[in-house]
PDB file of C-alpha atoms in Angstrom:
ATOM      1  CA  MET A 368      -4.284   4.316  20.129  1.00 52.00           C
ATOM      2  CA  ILE A 369      -0.556   4.715  20.765  1.00 60.00           C
ATOM      3  CA  PRO A 370       1.256   6.687  18.036  1.00 65.00           C
ATOM      4  CA  ARG A 371       3.867   4.678  16.174  1.00 63.00           C
ATOM      5  CA  PRO A 372       7.481   5.934  16.148  1.00 66.00           C
ATOM      6  CA  LEU A 373       8.723   7.614  13.001  1.00 74.00           C
ATOM      7  CA  ARG A 374      10.863   5.577  10.635  1.00 71.00           C
ATOM      8  CA  SER A 375      14.597   6.009  10.965  1.00 76.00           C
ATOM      9  CA  SER A 376      15.212   5.354   7.234  1.00 85.00           C
ATOM     10  CA  ALA A 377      13.384   5.735   3.952  1.00 90.00           C
ATOM     11  CA  PRO A 378      11.589   2.691   2.532  1.00 91.00           C
ATOM     12  CA  THR A 379      13.664   0.631   0.093  1.00 93.00           C
ATOM     13  CA  ALA A 380      12.636  -0.625  -3.326  1.00 93.00           C
ATOM     14  CA  ASP A 381      12.602  -4.179  -1.896  1.00 94.00           C
ATOM     15  CA  GLU A 382      10.246  -3.154   0.912  1.00 96.00           C
ATOM     16  CA  ALA A 383       7.954  -1.370  -1.542  1.00 96.00           C
ATOM     17  CA  GLY A 384       7.988  -4.430  -3.791  1.00 96.00           C
ATOM     18  CA  ALA A 385       7.011  -6.678  -0.905  1.00 97.00           C
ATOM     19  CA  TRP A 386       4.131  -4.405   0.028  1.00 97.00           C
ATOM     20  CA  ALA A 387       3.002  -4.157  -3.579  1.00 97.00           C
ATOM     21  CA  ASP A 388       2.957  -7.971  -3.834  1.00 98.00           C
ATOM     22  CA  VAL A 389       0.885  -8.232  -0.664  1.00 97.00           C
ATOM     23  CA  LEU A 390      -1.636  -5.631  -1.848  1.00 97.00           C
ATOM     24  CA  VAL A 391      -2.074  -7.375  -5.197  1.00 98.00           C
ATOM     25  CA  ARG A 392      -2.129 -10.887  -3.713  1.00 97.00           C
ATOM     26  CA  HIS A 393      -4.892  -9.863  -1.266  1.00 96.00           C
ATOM     27  CA  GLN A 394      -6.784  -8.112  -4.092  1.00 96.00           C
ATOM     28  CA  LEU A 395      -6.489  -4.695  -2.455  1.00 96.00           C
ATOM     29  CA  LEU A 396      -4.927  -3.468  -5.709  1.00 97.00           C
ATOM     30  CA  HIS A 397      -5.481  -4.879  -9.184  1.00 97.00           C
ATOM     31  CA  ALA A 398      -1.893  -4.236 -10.290  1.00 98.00           C
ATOM     32  CA  ALA A 399       1.357  -2.676  -9.091  1.00 97.00           C
ATOM     33  CA  VAL A 400       4.358  -2.539 -11.446  1.00 97.00           C
ATOM     34  CA  LEU A 401       7.766  -1.016 -10.849  1.00 96.00           C
ATOM     35  CA  ALA A 402       8.786   1.073 -13.841  1.00 96.00           C
ATOM     36  CA  PRO A 403      12.476   1.393 -14.903  1.00 96.00           C
ATOM     37  CA  THR A 404      12.367   5.016 -13.682  1.00 95.00           C
ATOM     38  CA  GLY A 405      11.703   3.867 -10.089  1.00 94.00           C
ATOM     39  CA  GLN A 406       8.102   4.994 -10.265  1.00 96.00           C
ATOM     40  CA  TRP A 407       5.262   2.602  -9.489  1.00 97.00           C
ATOM     41  CA  LEU A 408       2.303   2.149 -11.804  1.00 97.00           C
ATOM     42  CA  ILE A 409      -0.725   1.028  -9.850  1.00 97.00           C
ATOM     43  CA  GLN A 410      -4.302   0.262 -10.715  1.00 97.00           C
ATOM     44  CA  ASP A 411      -6.976  -0.114  -8.067  1.00 95.00           C
ATOM     45  CA  GLN A 412      -9.472  -1.976 -10.266  1.00 96.00           C
ATOM     46  CA  PRO A 413      -9.208  -3.341 -13.836  1.00 96.00           C
ATOM     47  CA  ASP A 414     -11.582  -0.687 -15.192  1.00 96.00           C
ATOM     48  CA  GLN A 415      -9.860   2.231 -13.500  1.00 96.00           C
ATOM     49  CA  PRO A 416      -7.011   4.359 -14.816  1.00 97.00           C
ATOM     50  CA  VAL A 417      -3.398   3.641 -13.921  1.00 97.00           C
ATOM     51  CA  ARG A 418      -1.885   5.945 -11.280  1.00 97.00           C
ATOM     52  CA  VAL A 419       1.782   6.822 -11.005  1.00 98.00           C
ATOM     53  CA  LEU A 420       3.474   6.843  -7.623  1.00 97.00           C
ATOM     54  CA  THR A 421       6.904   8.468  -7.446  1.00 96.00           C
ATOM     55  CA  GLY A 422       8.795   5.893  -5.390  1.00 95.00           C
ATOM     56  CA  PRO A 423       9.029   3.339  -2.589  1.00 96.00           C
ATOM     57  CA  ALA A 424       7.740   5.697   0.099  1.00 95.00           C
ATOM     58  CA  ASP A 425       4.501   6.215  -1.813  1.00 96.00           C
ATOM     59  CA  ILE A 426       3.848   2.459  -1.992  1.00 96.00           C
ATOM     60  CA  VAL A 427       4.509   2.037   1.753  1.00 95.00           C
ATOM     61  CA  GLU A 428       2.264   5.050   2.476  1.00 95.00           C
ATOM     62  CA  LEU A 429      -0.468   3.558   0.257  1.00 96.00           C
ATOM     63  CA  ALA A 430      -0.223   0.229   2.121  1.00 96.00           C
ATOM     64  CA  ALA A 431      -0.528   2.040   5.452  1.00 94.00           C
ATOM     65  CA  ALA A 432      -3.564   3.966   4.239  1.00 94.00           C
ATOM     66  CA  ILE A 433      -5.249   0.771   3.024  1.00 94.00           C
ATOM     67  CA  GLN A 434      -4.508  -0.945   6.344  1.00 92.00           C
ATOM     68  CA  HIS A 435      -5.926   2.015   8.249  1.00 92.00           C
ATOM     69  CA  ARG A 436      -9.070   2.018   6.123  1.00 90.00           C
ATOM     70  CA  ILE A 437      -9.592  -1.725   6.626  1.00 89.00           C
ATOM     71  CA  ARG A 438      -8.944  -1.602  10.365  1.00 87.00           C
ATOM     72  CA  SER A 439     -11.213   1.386  10.919  1.00 88.00           C
ATOM     73  CA  LYS A 440     -14.101  -0.562   9.307  1.00 81.00           C
ATOM     74  CA  GLU A 441     -13.594  -3.679  11.465  1.00 66.00           C
ATOM     75  CA  PRO A 442     -15.667  -3.837  14.630  1.00 69.00           C
ATOM     76  CA  ARG A 443     -13.671  -3.775  17.856  1.00 62.00           C
ATOM     77  CA  THR A 444     -14.123  -7.110  19.683  1.00 61.00           C
ATOM     78  CA  ARG A 445     -11.640  -6.656  22.545  1.00 55.00           C
TER      79      ARG A 445
END
């Protein structure tokens, strides 16, 4: 696998919001809510506790981790 280049800027609140929407829409998270403090409140499943993420970078990092987990489980067909 070819390593991806590092980001040249920090993730924005809009980018984090878009990723949060995708994760919830695809049922990879139960809920993701932006708090007035800029923190994100997320819940993996309805019966699990709410976790607090400190900002946009944490949401983007969570999305990348979920993508990596999903892709590493998929069989390679190429």
